[in-house]
Structures are given as C-alpha cells and as structure tokens.
PDB file of C-alpha atoms and ligand atoms in Angstrom:
ATOM      1  CA  MET L   1      29.295  11.080   4.125  1.00 75.00           C
ATOM      2  CA  GLU L   2      30.763   9.028   6.950  1.00 89.00           C
ATOM      3  CA  PRO L   3      32.211  10.998   9.891  1.00 93.00           C
ATOM      4  CA  SER L   4      35.631   9.562   8.973  1.00 95.00           C
ATOM      5  CA  PHE L   5      35.446  11.422   5.641  1.00 96.00           C
ATOM      6  CA  TRP L   6      35.233  14.789   7.422  1.00 98.00           C
ATOM      7  CA  HIS L   7      37.751  13.916  10.141  1.00 98.00           C
ATOM      8  CA  GLN L   8      40.208  12.989   7.402  1.00 97.00           C
ATOM      9  CA  LYS L   9      39.553  16.311   5.611  1.00 97.00           C
ATOM     10  CA  TRP L  10      40.303  18.276   8.775  1.00 98.00           C
ATOM     11  CA  GLU L  11      43.358  16.144   9.642  1.00 97.00           C
ATOM     12  CA  SER L  12      44.853  16.606   6.189  1.00 97.00           C
ATOM     13  CA  LYS L  13      43.804  20.284   6.095  1.00 97.00           C
ATOM     14  CA  GLN L  14      41.833  19.729   2.878  1.00 96.00           C
ATOM     15  CA  ILE L  15      39.275  22.330   3.853  1.00 97.00           C
ATOM     16  CA  GLY L  16      38.627  24.182   0.614  1.00 94.00           C
ATOM     17  CA  PHE L  17      35.125  24.961   1.899  1.00 96.00           C
ATOM     18  CA  HIS L  18      36.552  27.236   4.615  1.00 97.00           C
ATOM     19  CA  GLN L  19      36.497  30.917   3.693  1.00 96.00           C
ATOM     20  CA  ASP L  20      39.081  33.429   4.922  1.00 96.00           C
ATOM     21  CA  GLN L  21      36.468  36.182   4.775  1.00 97.00           C
ATOM     22  CA  VAL L  22      32.947  36.521   6.103  1.00 98.00           C
ATOM     23  CA  ASN L  23      30.541  35.235   3.463  1.00 98.00           C
ATOM     24  CA  PRO L  24      29.355  38.237   1.376  1.00 97.00           C
ATOM     25  CA  PHE L  25      25.826  36.805   1.132  1.00 98.00           C
ATOM     26  CA  LEU L  26      25.606  36.722   4.927  1.00 98.00           C
ATOM     27  CA  VAL L  27      26.613  40.380   5.121  1.00 98.00           C
ATOM     28  CA  LYS L  28      24.186  41.340   2.361  1.00 98.00           C
ATOM     29  CA  TYR L  29      21.146  39.316   3.414  1.00 98.00           C
ATOM     30  CA  TRP L  30      21.323  38.803   7.191  1.00 98.00           C
ATOM     31  CA  ALA L  31      19.186  41.909   7.784  1.00 98.00           C
ATOM     32  CA  SER L  32      16.373  40.321   5.765  1.00 97.00           C
ATOM     33  CA  VAL L  33      16.045  37.603   8.433  1.00 97.00           C
ATOM     34  CA  LYS L  34      15.074  40.357  10.901  1.00 97.00           C
ATOM     35  CA  ALA L  35      16.744  38.377  13.653  1.00 97.00           C
ATOM     36  CA  ASP L  36      16.521  39.826  17.151  1.00 96.00           C
ATOM     37  CA  PRO L  37      20.185  40.407  18.138  1.00 95.00           C
ATOM     38  CA  ARG L  38      19.330  39.590  21.751  1.00 95.00           C
ATOM     39  CA  GLN L  39      18.521  36.041  20.667  1.00 97.00           C
ATOM     40  CA  SER L  40      20.831  33.199  19.684  1.00 98.00           C
ATOM     41  CA  VAL L  41      21.590  32.075  16.152  1.00 98.00           C
ATOM     42  CA  PHE L  42      22.146  28.396  15.383  1.00 98.00           C
ATOM     43  CA  VAL L  43      24.900  27.480  12.902  1.00 99.00           C
ATOM     44  CA  PRO L  44      24.693  23.768  11.929  1.00 98.00           C
ATOM     45  CA  LEU L  45      27.878  22.077  10.645  1.00 98.00           C
ATOM     46  CA  CYS L  46      29.733  25.267  11.526  1.00 98.00           C
ATOM     47  CA  GLY L  47      33.349  24.207  10.875  1.00 98.00           C
ATOM     48  CA  LYS L  48      35.536  27.115  11.989  1.00 98.00           C
ATOM     49  CA  SER L  49      33.594  29.609   9.923  1.00 98.00           C
ATOM     50  CA  LEU L  50      34.338  33.301  10.402  1.00 98.00           C
ATOM     51  CA  ASP L  51      30.650  33.872   9.716  1.00 98.00           C
ATOM     52  CA  MET L  52      30.151  33.045  13.403  1.00 98.00           C
ATOM     53  CA  CYS L  53      32.330  36.038  14.335  1.00 98.00           C
ATOM     54  CA  TYR L  54      30.159  38.258  12.132  1.00 98.00           C
ATOM     55  CA  LEU L  55      26.979  36.945  13.768  1.00 98.00           C
ATOM     56  CA  ALA L  56      28.469  37.486  17.233  1.00 98.00           C
ATOM     57  CA  GLU L  57      29.417  41.027  16.213  1.00 98.00           C
ATOM     58  CA  GLN L  58      25.751  41.660  15.361  1.00 97.00           C
ATOM     59  CA  GLY L  59      25.006  40.977  19.045  1.00 97.00           C
ATOM     60  CA  HIS L  60      23.871  37.368  18.759  1.00 98.00           C
ATOM     61  CA  ARG L  61      24.865  34.529  20.974  1.00 98.00           C
ATOM     62  CA  VAL L  62      26.062  31.826  18.553  1.00 98.00           C
ATOM     63  CA  ILE L  63      25.324  28.125  18.963  1.00 98.00           C
ATOM     64  CA  GLY L  64      27.242  25.941  16.519  1.00 98.00           C
ATOM     65  CA  CYS L  65      27.416  22.208  15.952  1.00 98.00           C
ATOM     66  CA  GLU L  66      30.481  20.603  14.376  1.00 98.00           C
ATOM     67  CA  LEU L  67      31.705  17.028  14.230  1.00 98.00           C
ATOM     68  CA  ASN L  68      35.435  17.667  14.303  1.00 98.00           C
ATOM     69  CA  LEU L  69      37.229  18.720  17.482  1.00 98.00           C
ATOM     70  CA  THR L  70      40.199  20.287  15.682  1.00 97.00           C
ATOM     71  CA  ALA L  71      37.833  22.562  13.742  1.00 98.00           C
ATOM     72  CA  VAL L  72      36.143  23.745  16.901  1.00 98.00           C
ATOM     73  CA  LYS L  73      39.404  24.305  18.793  1.00 98.00           C
ATOM     74  CA  ASP L  74      40.939  26.070  15.797  1.00 98.00           C
ATOM     75  CA  PHE L  75      37.974  28.439  15.685  1.00 98.00           C
ATOM     76  CA  PHE L  76      38.694  29.731  19.179  1.00 98.00           C
ATOM     77  CA  VAL L  77      42.489  29.690  18.888  1.00 98.00           C
ATOM     78  CA  GLU L  78      42.667  31.354  15.457  1.00 98.00           C
ATOM     79  CA  ASN L  79      40.298  34.111  16.592  1.00 98.00           C
ATOM     80  CA  GLN L  80      42.263  34.642  19.825  1.00 97.00           C
ATOM     81  CA  LEU L  81      39.296  33.650  21.974  1.00 98.00           C
ATOM     82  CA  SER L  82      39.771  31.743  25.206  1.00 98.00           C
ATOM     83  CA  TYR L  83      37.220  29.034  25.883  1.00 98.00           C
ATOM     84  CA  GLN L  84      35.956  26.657  28.500  1.00 98.00           C
ATOM     85  CA  THR L  85      34.846  23.082  27.944  1.00 98.00           C
ATOM     86  CA  HIS L  86      32.045  21.011  29.421  1.00 97.00           C
ATOM     87  CA  GLN L  87      30.154  17.890  28.489  1.00 97.00           C
ATOM     88  CA  HIS L  88      26.510  17.952  27.374  1.00 96.00           C
ATOM     89  CA  GLY L  89      25.386  14.373  26.856  1.00 95.00           C
ATOM     90  CA  GLU L  90      27.597  12.972  24.134  1.00 96.00           C
ATOM     91  CA  HIS L  91      28.648  16.437  22.912  1.00 98.00           C
ATOM     92  CA  THR L  92      31.642  18.366  24.163  1.00 98.00           C
ATOM     93  CA  VAL L  93      30.782  22.062  24.376  1.00 98.00           C
ATOM     94  CA  LEU L  94      33.572  24.595  23.843  1.00 98.00           C
ATOM     95  CA  GLU L  95      32.399  28.096  24.703  1.00 98.00           C
ATOM     96  CA  ASP L  96      33.192  31.645  25.671  1.00 98.00           C
ATOM     97  CA  ASP L  97      30.728  34.365  26.706  1.00 96.00           C
ATOM     98  CA  THR L  98      29.038  34.592  23.311  1.00 97.00           C
ATOM     99  CA  ILE L  99      29.836  31.443  21.299  1.00 98.00           C
ATOM    100  CA  SER L 100      28.990  27.831  22.241  1.00 98.00           C
ATOM    101  CA  LEU L 101      30.151  25.122  19.856  1.00 98.00           C
ATOM    102  CA  TYR L 102      28.740  21.635  20.341  1.00 98.00           C
ATOM    103  CA  GLN L 103      31.376  19.215  19.093  1.00 98.00           C
ATOM    104  CA  GLY L 104      29.716  16.035  17.928  1.00 98.00           C
ATOM    105  CA  ASP L 105      27.147  14.633  15.526  1.00 98.00           C
ATOM    106  CA  ILE L 106      24.246  16.913  14.610  1.00 98.00           C
ATOM    107  CA  PHE L 107      21.974  13.882  14.409  1.00 98.00           C
ATOM    108  CA  THR L 108      22.346  13.348  18.161  1.00 98.00           C
ATOM    109  CA  LEU L 109      22.192  17.034  19.126  1.00 98.00           C
ATOM    110  CA  PRO L 110      19.343  17.230  21.654  1.00 96.00           C
ATOM    111  CA  PRO L 111      16.519  19.667  20.762  1.00 95.00           C
ATOM    112  CA  GLU L 112      17.028  21.540  24.053  1.00 96.00           C
ATOM    113  CA  ALA L 113      20.344  22.849  22.687  1.00 97.00           C
ATOM    114  CA  THR L 114      18.462  24.994  20.178  1.00 98.00           C
ATOM    115  CA  GLN L 115      15.058  25.508  21.784  1.00 96.00           C
ATOM    116  CA  HIS L 116      15.709  29.203  22.601  1.00 96.00           C
ATOM    117  CA  ILE L 117      17.293  30.254  19.294  1.00 98.00           C
ATOM    118  CA  GLY L 118      15.881  33.232  17.404  1.00 98.00           C
ATOM    119  CA  SER L 119      17.420  32.488  13.992  1.00 98.00           C
ATOM    120  CA  PHE L 120      19.720  30.121  12.098  1.00 98.00           C
ATOM    121  CA  TYR L 121      22.324  30.180   9.327  1.00 98.00           C
ATOM    122  CA  ASP L 122      23.195  27.279   7.003  1.00 98.00           C
ATOM    123  CA  ARG L 123      26.129  27.804   4.661  1.00 98.00           C
ATOM    124  CA  ALA L 124      27.741  24.669   3.192  1.00 98.00           C
ATOM    125  CA  ALA L 125      25.796  22.413   5.577  1.00 98.00           C
ATOM    126  CA  LEU L 126      22.805  21.258   3.500  1.00 98.00           C
ATOM    127  CA  ILE L 127      25.074  20.951   0.452  1.00 98.00           C
ATOM    128  CA  ALA L 128      27.558  18.824   2.416  1.00 98.00           C
ATOM    129  CA  TRP L 129      25.217  15.801   2.258  1.00 97.00           C
ATOM    130  CA  PRO L 130      24.475  13.358  -0.564  1.00 96.00           C
ATOM    131  CA  ASP L 131      20.771  13.055  -1.343  1.00 93.00           C
ATOM    132  CA  ASP L 132      19.667  10.362   1.147  1.00 91.00           C
ATOM    133  CA  LEU L 133      21.515  11.923   4.090  1.00 96.00           C
ATOM    134  CA  ARG L 134      20.385  15.383   2.982  1.00 97.00           C
ATOM    135  CA  GLN L 135      16.779  14.347   3.487  1.00 97.00           C
ATOM    136  CA  GLN L 136      17.628  13.097   6.991  1.00 97.00           C
ATOM    137  CA  TYR L 137      19.517  16.325   7.709  1.00 98.00           C
ATOM    138  CA  ALA L 138      16.523  18.406   6.553  1.00 97.00           C
ATOM    139  CA  ALA L 139      14.285  16.475   8.954  1.00 97.00           C
ATOM    140  CA  LYS L 140      16.781  16.943  11.814  1.00 98.00           C
ATOM    141  CA  LEU L 141      17.088  20.664  11.073  1.00 98.00           C
ATOM    142  CA  ALA L 142      13.301  20.943  11.176  1.00 97.00           C
ATOM    143  CA  GLN L 143      13.341  19.189  14.562  1.00 98.00           C
ATOM    144  CA  LEU L 144      15.957  21.601  15.934  1.00 98.00           C
ATOM    145  CA  ILE L 145      14.380  24.841  14.666  1.00 98.00           C
ATOM    146  CA  PRO L 146      11.422  26.119  16.711  1.00 98.00           C
ATOM    147  CA  ALA L 147       8.232  27.130  14.864  1.00 98.00           C
ATOM    148  CA  GLY L 148       8.263  30.706  13.562  1.00 98.00           C
ATOM    149  CA  THR L 149      12.086  30.922  13.470  1.00 98.00           C
ATOM    150  CA  SER L 150      13.722  32.341  10.324  1.00 98.00           C
ATOM    151  CA  GLY L 151      17.173  31.851   8.914  1.00 98.00           C
ATOM    152  CA  LEU L 152      19.369  32.015   5.829  1.00 98.00           C
ATOM    153  CA  LEU L 153      20.292  29.042   3.663  1.00 98.00           C
ATOM    154  CA  VAL L 154      23.125  29.338   1.129  1.00 98.00           C
ATOM    155  CA  THR L 155      23.229  26.585  -1.525  1.00 98.00           C
ATOM    156  CA  LEU L 156      25.064  25.607  -4.698  1.00 98.00           C
ATOM    157  CA  ASP L 157      23.473  24.063  -7.769  1.00 98.00           C
ATOM    158  CA  TYR L 158      25.221  22.578 -10.822  1.00 98.00           C
ATOM    159  CA  PRO L 159      24.803  19.535 -13.081  1.00 98.00           C
ATOM    160  CA  GLN L 160      25.602  16.786 -10.539  1.00 97.00           C
ATOM    161  CA  ALA L 161      26.540  14.311 -13.291  1.00 97.00           C
ATOM    162  CA  GLU L 162      29.499  16.533 -14.231  1.00 97.00           C
ATOM    163  CA  LEU L 163      31.237  16.448 -10.821  1.00 96.00           C
ATOM    164  CA  ASN L 164      31.149  14.437  -7.617  1.00 95.00           C
ATOM    165  CA  GLY L 165      30.295  16.202  -4.363  1.00 95.00           C
ATOM    166  CA  PRO L 166      30.762  17.466  -1.797  1.00 97.00           C
ATOM    167  CA  PRO L 167      29.597  20.125  -2.241  1.00 97.00           C
ATOM    168  CA  PHE L 168      26.499  18.446  -3.651  1.00 98.00           C
ATOM    169  CA  ALA L 169      24.089  20.199  -5.987  1.00 98.00           C
ATOM    170  CA  VAL L 170      20.835  21.293  -4.380  1.00 98.00           C
ATOM    171  CA  SER L 171      18.222  22.455  -6.860  1.00 98.00           C
ATOM    172  CA  PRO L 172      15.228  24.726  -6.245  1.00 97.00           C
ATOM    173  CA  GLN L 173      13.092  21.636  -6.988  1.00 97.00           C
ATOM    174  CA  TRP L 174      14.807  19.684  -4.174  1.00 98.00           C
ATOM    175  CA  ILE L 175      14.207  22.586  -1.788  1.00 97.00           C
ATOM    176  CA  GLU L 176      10.557  22.662  -2.818  1.00 96.00           C
ATOM    177  CA  GLN L 177      10.155  18.911  -2.412  1.00 96.00           C
ATOM    178  CA  TYR L 178      11.970  18.368   0.898  1.00 96.00           C
ATOM    179  CA  LEU L 179      12.202  21.678   2.732  1.00 97.00           C
ATOM    180  CA  ALA L 180       8.892  23.321   1.881  1.00 96.00           C
ATOM    181  CA  THR L 181       7.039  20.747   3.984  1.00 95.00           C
ATOM    182  CA  HIS L 182       8.810  22.115   7.083  1.00 96.00           C
ATOM    183  CA  PHE L 183       9.654  25.696   6.097  1.00 98.00           C
ATOM    184  CA  ASP L 184       8.228  28.661   4.240  1.00 98.00           C
ATOM    185  CA  VAL L 185      10.829  29.226   1.534  1.00 98.00           C
ATOM    186  CA  GLU L 186      11.719  32.500  -0.165  1.00 98.00           C
ATOM    187  CA  LEU L 187      14.480  32.805  -2.752  1.00 98.00           C
ATOM    188  CA  LEU L 188      16.472  35.997  -2.061  1.00 98.00           C
ATOM    189  CA  THR L 189      19.034  35.706  -4.851  1.00 98.00           C
ATOM    190  CA  CYS L 190      20.510  33.224  -7.326  1.00 98.00           C
ATOM    191  CA  GLU L 191      23.809  34.129  -8.972  1.00 98.00           C
ATOM    192  CA  ASP L 192      26.123  32.602 -11.578  1.00 98.00           C
ATOM    193  CA  VAL L 193      29.362  31.999  -9.635  1.00 97.00           C
ATOM    194  CA  LEU L 194      31.176  29.673 -12.055  1.00 98.00           C
ATOM    195  CA  ALA L 195      33.965  32.129 -12.887  1.00 97.00           C
ATOM    196  CA  GLU L 196      34.845  32.509  -9.169  1.00 94.00           C
ATOM    197  CA  ASN L 197      35.202  28.738  -8.611  1.00 95.00           C
ATOM    198  CA  PRO L 198      38.301  27.418 -10.407  1.00 94.00           C
ATOM    199  CA  ARG L 199      37.709  23.811  -9.280  1.00 93.00           C
ATOM    200  CA  PHE L 200      34.415  23.772 -11.179  1.00 97.00           C
ATOM    201  CA  VAL L 201      35.931  25.581 -14.194  1.00 97.00           C
ATOM    202  CA  ASN L 202      38.865  23.125 -14.323  1.00 96.00           C
ATOM    203  CA  LYS L 203      36.470  20.163 -14.237  1.00 95.00           C
ATOM    204  CA  GLN L 204      34.503  21.765 -17.089  1.00 96.00           C
ATOM    205  CA  VAL L 205      31.286  22.006 -15.132  1.00 97.00           C
ATOM    206  CA  SER L 206      28.929  23.837 -17.456  1.00 97.00           C
ATOM    207  CA  TRP L 207      27.195  26.059 -14.930  1.00 98.00           C
ATOM    208  CA  LEU L 208      27.240  26.828 -11.213  1.00 98.00           C
ATOM    209  CA  ASN L 209      24.690  28.863  -9.292  1.00 98.00           C
ATOM    210  CA  GLU L 210      24.817  30.003  -5.693  1.00 98.00           C
ATOM    211  CA  ALA L 211      21.443  30.774  -4.144  1.00 98.00           C
ATOM    212  CA  VAL L 212      20.335  32.344  -0.896  1.00 98.00           C
ATOM    213  CA  TYR L 213      16.981  31.456   0.634  1.00 98.00           C
ATOM    214  CA  ARG L 214      15.162  32.786   3.642  1.00 98.00           C
ATOM    215  CA  LEU L 215      13.525  29.898   5.475  1.00 98.00           C
ATOM    216  CA  THR L 216      10.921  30.219   8.206  1.00 98.00           C
ATOM    217  CA  ARG L 217       9.994  27.141  10.226  1.00 98.00           C
ATOM    218  CA  LYS L 218       6.266  26.467   9.888  1.00 98.00           C
TER     219      LYS L 218
HETATM  220  C1  LIG C   1      31.408  21.786   3.969  1.00 56.04           C
HETATM  221  S1  LIG C   1      31.870  22.005   5.633  1.00 56.04           S
HETATM  222  C2  LIG C   1      31.114  23.587   5.989  1.00 56.04           C
HETATM  223  C3  LIG C   1      31.616  24.229   7.245  1.00 56.04           C
HETATM  224  C4  LIG C   1      31.057  25.636   7.513  1.00 56.04           C
HETATM  225  N1  LIG C   1      29.621  25.690   7.462  1.00 56.04           N
HETATM  226  C5  LIG C   1      31.659  26.646   6.573  1.00 56.04           C
HETATM  227  O1  LIG C   1      30.906  27.374   5.920  1.00 56.04           O
HETATM  228  O2  LIG C   1      32.900  26.737   6.502  1.00 56.04           O
HETATM  229  C6  LIG C   1      30.847  20.828   6.449  1.00 56.04           C
HETATM  230  C7  LIG C   1      31.210  20.650   7.921  1.00 56.04           C
HETATM  231  O3  LIG C   1      30.266  19.766   8.531  1.00 56.04           O
HETATM  232  C8  LIG C   1      30.948  18.960   9.466  1.00 56.04           C
HETATM  233  N2  LIG C   1      30.091  17.767   9.656  1.00 56.04           N
HETATM  234  C9  LIG C   1      29.970  16.720   8.810  1.00 56.04           C
HETATM  235  N3  LIG C   1      29.109  15.807   9.281  1.00 56.04           N
HETATM  236  C10 LIG C   1      28.652  16.295  10.465  1.00 56.04           C
HETATM  237  C11 LIG C   1      27.758  15.818  11.442  1.00 56.04           C
HETATM  238  N4  LIG C   1      27.131  14.616  11.301  1.00 56.04           N
HETATM  239  N5  LIG C   1      27.511  16.568  12.540  1.00 56.04           N
HETATM  240  C12 LIG C   1      28.150  17.774  12.704  1.00 56.04           C
HETATM  241  N6  LIG C   1      29.022  18.279  11.808  1.00 56.04           N
HETATM  242  C13 LIG C   1      29.279  17.559  10.707  1.00 56.04           C
HETATM  243  C14 LIG C   1      32.296  18.689   8.825  1.00 56.04           C
HETATM  244  O4  LIG C   1      33.286  18.316   9.755  1.00 56.04           O
HETATM  245  C15 LIG C   1      32.574  20.033   8.157  1.00 56.04           C
HETATM  246  O5  LIG C   1      33.324  20.875   9.008  1.00 56.04           O
END
C-alpha cells in the first residue's frame, strides 16, 4: 500500500478499521503478555486507536507510530489530551506525559525509538499490508523489538480470493513461515467473527477468523 492510499483514507474519513471501543481481545488477553506496567508498549501503525488509552490506563508509557498526521492529532484532540510536538529525525513526535506518537513511516523509524520498550501490540497493522510489504514489515518489526520482548498480535484470516484487502488475510501458515524465524509464536485464540463483520457477509466471504497470538522476540 502506498502512503497516498492511507492519507486518502484519512482525508476522506474512510476509516472503517477504527473502533469506537477498546478492542475486546486486548482487554481479555493483555494480562497474558505479563508486561511490566512501568515499561513502555510499542503500538505500530497505531492510527488513533483507543487501545492506546487502555494501555496507558494500565500504567504503560505508549509509543506509537503512524503515517498520517490527522490521525495522530485527532487521537489527542478526541481524547481531550493536550500535546507537545518536536522533531525526531524525519518523524514528528506528538506527545503528552504518557503517550508519544511518531508521525511518519515505520520503515524509517530509528531503532532507538523502541529500544527501551517492554511490550508491543499489533492490531490491524500486520494485516494492513499485502504479502510482499508484509514480509518487509515483519522484518522491520523484528528490528524494532528488543530480544525477549513479548506482545499481542491480532490478525484476520479469510479466503483472500473472495475479497480484496486491506485488511489482508494472514494465515497461521504465513505466521509460521515469516514470523516464527524472529518470534516465538503462541496462538491464544481463534474465533469465527463472520457474523459481526457485515462487509464480509455482504461480499459473500465464506469464512472469517480473528486470531490472537502472543509473540516473543527471540
Ligand atoms: C488498518 S489501520 C489500523 C490502525 C490501528 N492499528 C487501529 O487498530 O485502528 C493501518 C494504519 O497504518 C497506517 N500506516 C500505513 N502505512 C504506514 C507506514 N508505512 N508507517 C506508519 N503507519 C502506516 C495508516 O495510516 C493506518 O492508520
């Protein structure tokens, strides 16, 4: 996906991926990461997700990375948080006392931005990429996550031939092939979520699974 694709989505407010509630899988499974609340959590491709508010409420400092400036500004404004801005290399950082959002391309995010994190959370980030870019993203994520660090990954899987992404289908086999080289992978749950996703029902997609994995960087 070209950056222009996502900028256009934000400009035209076609952000069906954004959830008005904290993700229920995050609430249910975050404890299984055993993340030290005194340490930061990294949220790649964070959008303006309310999941970052939940993570901050658990005591974490949150470090997000998001391409689109409107998304990042909206996050602070819509949650009534005041923020300051500074430049870090080619990224603009918008932050308050507990949340720092790096606005810019994740592929140029310097490893020092995440070197002190204690955990990470990927919802709708891995599945935002088509296959070739997804492999590059997986390699970048592995570069940004220090050894021994655990996090949650939330994915969708469905017959890709029946619908164009994003979100793109990510199968357990893909995870095994491309993530297991960098991460220990544990499947926490896999649920049939077709009935709750009208877009997939309307397009007659035959099945849709949402899965949650715990990943630990090797
Ligand atoms: C499917 S959305 C998911 C957002 C968020 N994780 C959520 O759950 O609402 C993917 C996000 O990734 C952002 N994005 C796309 N390419 C990016 C890149 N190269 N670097 C940083 N963010 C990017 C998009 O602007 C978009 O907000």
